[in-house]
């Protein structure tokens, strides 16, 4: 009896020992996975910090504290959250949600939704072109301020020439534009853009981003300052697309990508377009119209949207991966007539 009891106790002890060993092994495995996961996450953070530190030191800063490094990470997370919230809010607006502020504004009548905001890309030396457009659209230059306000009130159309600041900020070019705007009240100055002939894409991106924050409209358009448009005909074209929340309208085209620096239309990023060297389908830059939702998308993502040598290609690239409707509107082509 004593021998059998001793054997039973020994067997139970062996079983308990095996269970304990198995439990410890599992615990060790989970602990290893947890530590590995944390190390991988910390490694990712360190990689990002290293890139940010390289970027900052490349801008002339020789020393960056640990606190600054963690602030960079925190800002990165906050920007992601903010972009996500803004996109959710815009989606809700498209679904019919109206924030309290806008509903109160609507009740008081202090703010009315516009049909379209038209931005005309211009340069400091193009005053004669601006005057020609003013006479064509609104009558004489002397009565432009009144005519511009009447167009906004009666037709829901805002027209602005948009331009940045000169490299010599506050110089004669800036003063000339400011004085011109005092007379005409139709120039939208992009304070955060420095005028440069090789950067129309960045200038156009900033116009859309700032215009959608300044004016609440169904559509936002970009024109060159040598394009003449019949406002009533334009409004009629756009009316057909009011029920389409994400629409991109223009004279759609494609074309050759030029890879030689000596060529007039040289594209520095030519290699991105493959061996065929042909641009994707996009709206010609003379006249482009986008809906409110797409303008808001540009505003929210302005810091991460890349640009190409030409602004029309850049605009097309921002929407090529979106669920946006591309409308090939032949009236927007240079050879068309806006008489009707």
mmCIF file of N, CA and C in Angstrom, residues 107-202:
data_model
loop_
_atom_site.group_PDB
_atom_site.id
_atom_site.type_symbol
_atom_site.label_atom_id
_atom_site.label_comp_id
_atom_site.label_asym_id
_atom_site.label_seq_id
_atom_site.Cartn_x
_atom_site.Cartn_y
_atom_site.Cartn_z
ATOM 1 N N UNK A 107 -29.960 81.218 -40.799
ATOM 2 C CA UNK A 107 -31.179 81.819 -40.267
ATOM 3 C C UNK A 107 -31.105 83.338 -40.292
ATOM 4 N N UNK A 108 -29.932 83.874 -39.963
ATOM 5 C CA UNK A 108 -29.800 85.327 -39.917
ATOM 6 C C UNK A 108 -29.590 85.927 -41.301
ATOM 7 N N UNK A 109 -29.195 85.068 -42.251
ATOM 8 C CA UNK A 109 -28.990 85.554 -43.615
ATOM 9 C C UNK A 109 -27.692 86.303 -43.797
ATOM 10 N N UNK A 110 -26.759 86.197 -42.818
ATOM 11 C CA UNK A 110 -25.509 86.938 -42.911
ATOM 12 C C UNK A 110 -24.498 86.263 -43.837
ATOM 13 N N UNK A 111 -24.774 85.013 -44.192
ATOM 14 C CA UNK A 111 -23.869 84.329 -45.112
ATOM 15 C C UNK A 111 -24.675 83.454 -46.058
ATOM 16 N N UNK A 112 -24.458 83.636 -47.360
ATOM 17 C CA UNK A 112 -25.199 82.869 -48.353
ATOM 18 C C UNK A 112 -24.218 82.050 -49.180
ATOM 19 N N UNK A 113 -24.578 80.800 -49.411
ATOM 20 C CA UNK A 113 -23.691 79.932 -50.186
ATOM 21 C C UNK A 113 -23.581 80.432 -51.617
ATOM 22 N N UNK A 114 -22.378 80.509 -52.104
ATOM 23 C CA UNK A 114 -22.113 80.973 -53.459
ATOM 24 C C UNK A 114 -22.191 79.813 -54.443
ATOM 25 N N UNK A 115 -22.413 80.138 -55.706
ATOM 26 C CA UNK A 115 -22.398 79.086 -56.711
ATOM 27 C C UNK A 115 -20.950 78.728 -57.078
ATOM 28 N N UNK A 116 -20.118 79.741 -57.299
ATOM 29 C CA UNK A 116 -18.745 79.453 -57.716
ATOM 30 C C UNK A 116 -17.797 80.580 -57.328
ATOM 31 N N UNK A 117 -16.589 80.203 -56.961
ATOM 32 C CA UNK A 117 -15.487 81.142 -56.750
ATOM 33 C C UNK A 117 -14.490 80.914 -57.882
ATOM 34 N N UNK A 118 -14.239 81.952 -58.654
ATOM 35 C CA UNK A 118 -13.345 81.851 -59.809
ATOM 36 C C UNK A 118 -12.026 82.532 -59.473
ATOM 37 N N UNK A 119 -10.957 81.768 -59.513
ATOM 38 C CA UNK A 119 -9.624 82.311 -59.287
ATOM 39 C C UNK A 119 -8.869 82.399 -60.601
ATOM 40 N N UNK A 120 -8.340 83.573 -60.897
ATOM 41 C CA UNK A 120 -7.614 83.788 -62.152
ATOM 42 C C UNK A 120 -6.131 83.936 -61.838
ATOM 43 N N UNK A 121 -5.344 82.991 -62.308
ATOM 44 C CA UNK A 121 -3.906 83.009 -62.057
ATOM 45 C C UNK A 121 -3.275 84.164 -62.822
ATOM 46 N N UNK A 122 -2.558 85.015 -62.109
ATOM 47 C CA UNK A 122 -1.969 86.190 -62.742
ATOM 48 C C UNK A 122 -0.571 86.437 -62.204
ATOM 49 N N UNK A 123 0.117 87.400 -62.800
ATOM 50 C CA UNK A 123 1.473 87.754 -62.391
ATOM 51 C C UNK A 123 1.569 89.262 -62.218
ATOM 52 N N UNK A 124 2.643 89.716 -61.586
ATOM 53 C CA UNK A 124 2.803 91.146 -61.328
ATOM 54 C C UNK A 124 2.775 91.965 -62.617
ATOM 55 N N UNK A 125 3.372 91.445 -63.673
ATOM 56 C CA UNK A 125 3.513 92.212 -64.917
ATOM 57 C C UNK A 125 2.297 92.113 -65.835
ATOM 58 N N UNK A 126 1.216 91.479 -65.386
ATOM 59 C CA UNK A 126 0.063 91.233 -66.259
ATOM 60 C C UNK A 126 -1.108 92.192 -66.016
ATOM 61 N N UNK A 127 -0.837 93.416 -65.624
ATOM 62 C CA UNK A 127 -1.938 94.350 -65.341
ATOM 63 C C UNK A 127 -2.804 94.602 -66.573
ATOM 64 N N UNK A 128 -2.191 94.669 -67.745
ATOM 65 C CA UNK A 128 -2.983 94.907 -68.957
ATOM 66 C C UNK A 128 -3.955 93.755 -69.205
ATOM 67 N N UNK A 129 -3.533 92.525 -68.917
ATOM 68 C CA UNK A 129 -4.428 91.377 -69.065
ATOM 69 C C UNK A 129 -5.567 91.446 -68.049
ATOM 70 N N UNK A 130 -5.242 91.854 -66.833
ATOM 71 C CA UNK A 130 -6.290 91.964 -65.805
ATOM 72 C C UNK A 130 -7.316 93.022 -66.196
ATOM 73 N N UNK A 131 -6.845 94.158 -66.684
ATOM 74 C CA UNK A 131 -7.773 95.220 -67.088
ATOM 75 C C UNK A 131 -8.654 94.769 -68.247
ATOM 76 N N UNK A 132 -8.084 94.026 -69.188
ATOM 77 C CA UNK A 132 -8.867 93.536 -70.326
ATOM 78 C C UNK A 132 -9.966 92.586 -69.855
ATOM 79 N N UNK A 133 -9.650 91.733 -68.904
ATOM 80 C CA UNK A 133 -10.659 90.802 -68.387
ATOM 81 C C UNK A 133 -11.739 91.544 -67.613
ATOM 82 N N UNK A 134 -11.339 92.552 -66.864
ATOM 83 C CA UNK A 134 -12.322 93.329 -66.101
ATOM 84 C C UNK A 134 -13.327 94.004 -67.031
ATOM 85 N N UNK A 135 -12.836 94.581 -68.088
ATOM 86 C CA UNK A 135 -13.732 95.246 -69.035
ATOM 87 C C UNK A 135 -14.646 94.243 -69.726
ATOM 88 N N UNK A 136 -14.114 93.065 -70.009
ATOM 89 C CA UNK A 136 -14.905 92.037 -70.682
ATOM 90 C C UNK A 136 -16.011 91.487 -69.789
ATOM 91 N N UNK A 137 -15.715 91.324 -68.511
ATOM 92 C CA UNK A 137 -16.662 90.673 -67.608
ATOM 93 C C UNK A 137 -17.573 91.649 -66.877
ATOM 94 N N UNK A 138 -17.026 92.799 -66.503
ATOM 95 C CA UNK A 138 -17.759 93.633 -65.552
ATOM 96 C C UNK A 138 -17.921 95.084 -65.958
ATOM 97 N N UNK A 139 -17.559 95.432 -67.160
ATOM 98 C CA UNK A 139 -17.687 96.834 -67.532
ATOM 99 C C UNK A 139 -16.354 97.545 -67.404
ATOM 100 N N UNK A 140 -16.357 98.790 -67.013
ATOM 101 C CA UNK A 140 -15.133 99.577 -66.951
ATOM 102 C C UNK A 140 -14.373 99.303 -65.665
ATOM 103 N N UNK A 141 -13.080 99.574 -65.712
ATOM 104 C CA UNK A 141 -12.232 99.385 -64.535
ATOM 105 C C UNK A 141 -12.669 100.321 -63.408
ATOM 106 N N UNK A 142 -13.142 101.522 -63.761
ATOM 107 C CA UNK A 142 -13.508 102.498 -62.729
ATOM 108 C C UNK A 142 -14.662 102.012 -61.855
ATOM 109 N N UNK A 143 -15.567 101.227 -62.405
ATOM 110 C CA UNK A 143 -16.731 100.775 -61.635
ATOM 111 C C UNK A 143 -16.593 99.310 -61.205
ATOM 112 N N UNK A 144 -15.359 98.798 -61.260
ATOM 113 C CA UNK A 144 -15.174 97.375 -61.016
ATOM 114 C C UNK A 144 -15.570 96.962 -59.606
ATOM 115 N N UNK A 145 -15.219 97.760 -58.600
ATOM 116 C CA UNK A 145 -15.550 97.395 -57.229
ATOM 117 C C UNK A 145 -17.037 97.182 -57.049
ATOM 118 N N UNK A 146 -17.837 98.089 -57.598
ATOM 119 C CA UNK A 146 -19.296 97.981 -57.508
ATOM 120 C C UNK A 146 -19.794 96.803 -58.323
ATOM 121 N N UNK A 147 -19.254 96.629 -59.524
ATOM 122 C CA UNK A 147 -19.681 95.533 -60.395
ATOM 123 C C UNK A 147 -19.358 94.179 -59.781
ATOM 124 N N UNK A 148 -18.200 94.077 -59.144
ATOM 125 C CA UNK A 148 -17.800 92.821 -58.513
ATOM 126 C C UNK A 148 -18.742 92.451 -57.379
ATOM 127 N N UNK A 149 -19.121 93.440 -56.578
ATOM 128 C CA UNK A 149 -20.048 93.189 -55.466
ATOM 129 C C UNK A 149 -21.427 92.806 -55.992
ATOM 130 N N UNK A 150 -21.861 93.441 -57.073
ATOM 131 C CA UNK A 150 -23.164 93.122 -57.648
ATOM 132 C C UNK A 150 -23.174 91.695 -58.207
ATOM 133 N N UNK A 151 -22.091 91.280 -58.838
ATOM 134 C CA UNK A 151 -22.003 89.920 -59.364
ATOM 135 C C UNK A 151 -22.107 88.894 -58.234
ATOM 136 N N UNK A 152 -21.479 89.197 -57.107
ATOM 137 C CA UNK A 152 -21.542 88.289 -55.960
ATOM 138 C C UNK A 152 -22.952 88.221 -55.386
ATOM 139 N N UNK A 153 -23.600 89.373 -55.242
ATOM 140 C CA UNK A 153 -24.936 89.418 -54.635
ATOM 141 C C UNK A 153 -26.014 88.846 -55.552
ATOM 142 N N UNK A 154 -25.936 89.178 -56.837
ATOM 143 C CA UNK A 154 -27.006 88.793 -57.756
ATOM 144 C C UNK A 154 -26.811 87.410 -58.374
ATOM 145 N N UNK A 155 -25.572 87.025 -58.617
ATOM 146 C CA UNK A 155 -25.317 85.766 -59.320
ATOM 147 C C UNK A 155 -24.638 84.706 -58.464
ATOM 148 N N UNK A 156 -24.202 85.084 -57.261
ATOM 149 C CA UNK A 156 -23.511 84.119 -56.414
ATOM 150 C C UNK A 156 -22.151 83.737 -56.959
ATOM 151 N N UNK A 157 -21.489 84.682 -57.612
ATOM 152 C CA UNK A 157 -20.196 84.421 -58.248
ATOM 153 C C UNK A 157 -19.148 85.383 -57.696
ATOM 154 N N UNK A 158 -18.055 84.836 -57.209
ATOM 155 C CA UNK A 158 -16.918 85.634 -56.757
ATOM 156 C C UNK A 158 -15.777 85.444 -57.748
ATOM 157 N N UNK A 159 -15.220 86.546 -58.217
ATOM 158 C CA UNK A 159 -14.099 86.494 -59.158
ATOM 159 C C UNK A 159 -12.911 87.217 -58.534
ATOM 160 N N UNK A 160 -11.776 86.534 -58.472
ATOM 161 C CA UNK A 160 -10.567 87.126 -57.911
ATOM 162 C C UNK A 160 -9.342 86.713 -58.728
ATOM 163 N N UNK A 161 -8.477 87.685 -58.991
ATOM 164 C CA UNK A 161 -7.153 87.362 -59.504
ATOM 165 C C UNK A 161 -6.322 86.919 -58.304
ATOM 166 N N UNK A 162 -5.609 85.807 -58.431
ATOM 167 C CA UNK A 162 -4.791 85.397 -57.284
ATOM 168 C C UNK A 162 -3.309 85.459 -57.616
ATOM 169 N N UNK A 163 -2.554 85.929 -56.631
ATOM 170 C CA UNK A 163 -1.125 86.172 -56.807
ATOM 171 C C UNK A 163 -0.453 86.090 -55.444
ATOM 172 N N UNK A 164 0.830 85.718 -55.441
ATOM 173 C CA UNK A 164 1.582 85.640 -54.195
ATOM 174 C C UNK A 164 2.314 86.938 -53.904
ATOM 175 N N UNK A 165 3.295 86.839 -53.041
ATOM 176 C CA UNK A 165 4.137 87.980 -52.698
ATOM 177 C C UNK A 165 5.441 87.899 -53.482
ATOM 178 N N UNK A 166 6.109 89.033 -53.616
ATOM 179 C CA UNK A 166 7.393 89.046 -54.307
ATOM 180 C C UNK A 166 8.488 88.547 -53.371
ATOM 181 N N UNK A 167 9.596 88.124 -53.953
ATOM 182 C CA UNK A 167 10.727 87.679 -53.136
ATOM 183 C C UNK A 167 11.228 88.823 -52.268
ATOM 184 N N UNK A 168 11.125 90.035 -52.800
ATOM 185 C CA UNK A 168 11.466 91.238 -52.032
ATOM 186 C C UNK A 168 10.197 91.731 -51.346
ATOM 187 N N UNK A 169 9.794 91.038 -50.309
ATOM 188 C CA UNK A 169 8.504 91.301 -49.667
ATOM 189 C C UNK A 169 8.386 92.767 -49.253
ATOM 190 N N UNK A 170 7.279 93.382 -49.662
ATOM 191 C CA UNK A 170 7.074 94.790 -49.358
ATOM 192 C C UNK A 170 7.682 95.720 -50.387
ATOM 193 N N UNK A 171 8.247 95.152 -51.446
ATOM 194 C CA UNK A 171 8.881 95.963 -52.472
ATOM 195 C C UNK A 171 7.878 96.611 -53.415
ATOM 196 N N UNK A 172 8.375 97.132 -54.518
ATOM 197 C CA UNK A 172 7.529 97.895 -55.437
ATOM 198 C C UNK A 172 6.425 97.035 -56.060
ATOM 199 N N UNK A 173 6.721 95.772 -56.354
ATOM 200 C CA UNK A 173 5.705 94.892 -56.947
ATOM 201 C C UNK A 173 4.546 94.669 -55.984
ATOM 202 N N UNK A 174 4.874 94.420 -54.725
ATOM 203 C CA UNK A 174 3.823 94.219 -53.722
ATOM 204 C C UNK A 174 2.996 95.486 -53.528
ATOM 205 N N UNK A 175 3.665 96.614 -53.466
ATOM 206 C CA UNK A 175 2.940 97.876 -53.266
ATOM 207 C C UNK A 175 2.032 98.176 -54.452
ATOM 208 N N UNK A 176 2.510 97.871 -55.650
ATOM 209 C CA UNK A 176 1.707 98.118 -56.849
ATOM 210 C C UNK A 176 0.432 97.275 -56.839
ATOM 211 N N UNK A 177 0.558 95.997 -56.468
ATOM 212 C CA UNK A 177 -0.608 95.112 -56.402
ATOM 213 C C UNK A 177 -1.574 95.577 -55.319
ATOM 214 N N UNK A 178 -1.053 95.978 -54.183
ATOM 215 C CA UNK A 178 -1.915 96.446 -53.094
ATOM 216 C C UNK A 178 -2.685 97.700 -53.508
ATOM 217 N N UNK A 179 -2.021 98.619 -54.186
ATOM 218 C CA UNK A 179 -2.694 99.837 -54.646
ATOM 219 C C UNK A 179 -3.757 99.516 -55.696
ATOM 220 N N UNK A 180 -3.437 98.585 -56.585
ATOM 221 C CA UNK A 180 -4.409 98.168 -57.598
ATOM 222 C C UNK A 180 -5.641 97.550 -56.938
ATOM 223 N N UNK A 181 -5.405 96.747 -55.911
ATOM 224 C CA UNK A 181 -6.516 96.076 -55.226
ATOM 225 C C UNK A 181 -7.400 97.062 -54.468
ATOM 226 N N UNK A 182 -6.824 98.168 -53.998
ATOM 227 C CA UNK A 182 -7.628 99.190 -53.326
ATOM 228 C C UNK A 182 -8.651 99.791 -54.286
ATOM 229 N N UNK A 183 -8.290 99.875 -55.555
ATOM 230 C CA UNK A 183 -9.194 100.433 -56.558
ATOM 231 C C UNK A 183 -10.206 99.408 -57.058
ATOM 232 N N UNK A 184 -9.765 98.158 -57.205
ATOM 233 C CA UNK A 184 -10.611 97.157 -57.858
ATOM 234 C C UNK A 184 -11.261 96.161 -56.904
ATOM 235 N N UNK A 185 -10.613 95.912 -55.773
ATOM 236 C CA UNK A 185 -11.123 94.958 -54.778
ATOM 237 C C UNK A 185 -11.384 93.579 -55.393
ATOM 238 N N UNK A 186 -10.488 93.131 -56.256
ATOM 239 C CA UNK A 186 -10.686 91.829 -56.901
ATOM 240 C C UNK A 186 -9.406 91.002 -56.966
ATOM 241 N N UNK A 187 -8.460 91.280 -56.068
ATOM 242 C CA UNK A 187 -7.198 90.541 -56.041
ATOM 243 C C UNK A 187 -7.088 89.775 -54.728
ATOM 244 N N UNK A 188 -6.833 88.496 -54.830
ATOM 245 C CA UNK A 188 -6.683 87.612 -53.676
ATOM 246 C C UNK A 188 -5.185 87.356 -53.503
ATOM 247 N N UNK A 189 -4.588 87.985 -52.507
ATOM 248 C CA UNK A 189 -3.146 87.880 -52.289
ATOM 249 C C UNK A 189 -2.845 86.677 -51.398
ATOM 250 N N UNK A 190 -2.037 85.763 -51.909
ATOM 251 C CA UNK A 190 -1.625 84.575 -51.151
ATOM 252 C C UNK A 190 -0.376 84.935 -50.351
ATOM 253 N N UNK A 191 -0.577 85.239 -49.085
ATOM 254 C CA UNK A 191 0.509 85.736 -48.248
ATOM 255 C C UNK A 191 1.633 84.714 -48.062
ATOM 256 N N UNK A 192 1.314 83.442 -48.145
ATOM 257 C CA UNK A 192 2.316 82.404 -47.877
ATOM 258 C C UNK A 192 2.965 81.840 -49.140
ATOM 259 N N UNK A 193 2.779 82.535 -50.251
ATOM 260 C CA UNK A 193 3.392 82.069 -51.502
ATOM 261 C C UNK A 193 4.290 83.155 -52.078
ATOM 262 N N UNK A 194 5.493 82.756 -52.457
ATOM 263 C CA UNK A 194 6.424 83.677 -53.105
ATOM 264 C C UNK A 194 6.363 83.431 -54.609
ATOM 265 N N UNK A 195 6.108 84.487 -55.366
ATOM 266 C CA UNK A 195 5.969 84.366 -56.813
ATOM 267 C C UNK A 195 7.253 83.838 -57.465
ATOM 268 N N UNK A 196 7.082 82.801 -58.273
ATOM 269 C CA UNK A 196 8.185 82.239 -59.056
ATOM 270 C C UNK A 196 7.585 81.579 -60.282
ATOM 271 N N UNK A 197 8.145 81.860 -61.441
ATOM 272 C CA UNK A 197 7.559 81.374 -62.692
ATOM 273 C C UNK A 197 7.541 79.854 -62.777
ATOM 274 N N UNK A 198 8.435 79.186 -62.029
ATOM 275 C CA UNK A 198 8.497 77.726 -62.113
ATOM 276 C C UNK A 198 7.605 77.035 -61.082
ATOM 277 N N UNK A 199 6.792 77.771 -60.344
ATOM 278 C CA UNK A 199 5.974 77.152 -59.306
ATOM 279 C C UNK A 199 4.480 77.473 -59.424
ATOM 280 N N UNK A 200 3.885 77.397 -60.607
ATOM 281 C CA UNK A 200 2.436 77.651 -60.711
ATOM 282 C C UNK A 200 1.612 76.579 -60.008
ATOM 283 N N UNK A 201 2.143 75.353 -59.923
ATOM 284 C CA UNK A 201 1.394 74.265 -59.290
ATOM 285 C C UNK A 201 1.176 74.535 -57.808
ATOM 286 N N UNK A 202 2.220 74.961 -57.122
ATOM 287 C CA UNK A 202 2.100 75.256 -55.691
ATOM 288 C C UNK A 202 1.175 76.449 -55.466
#
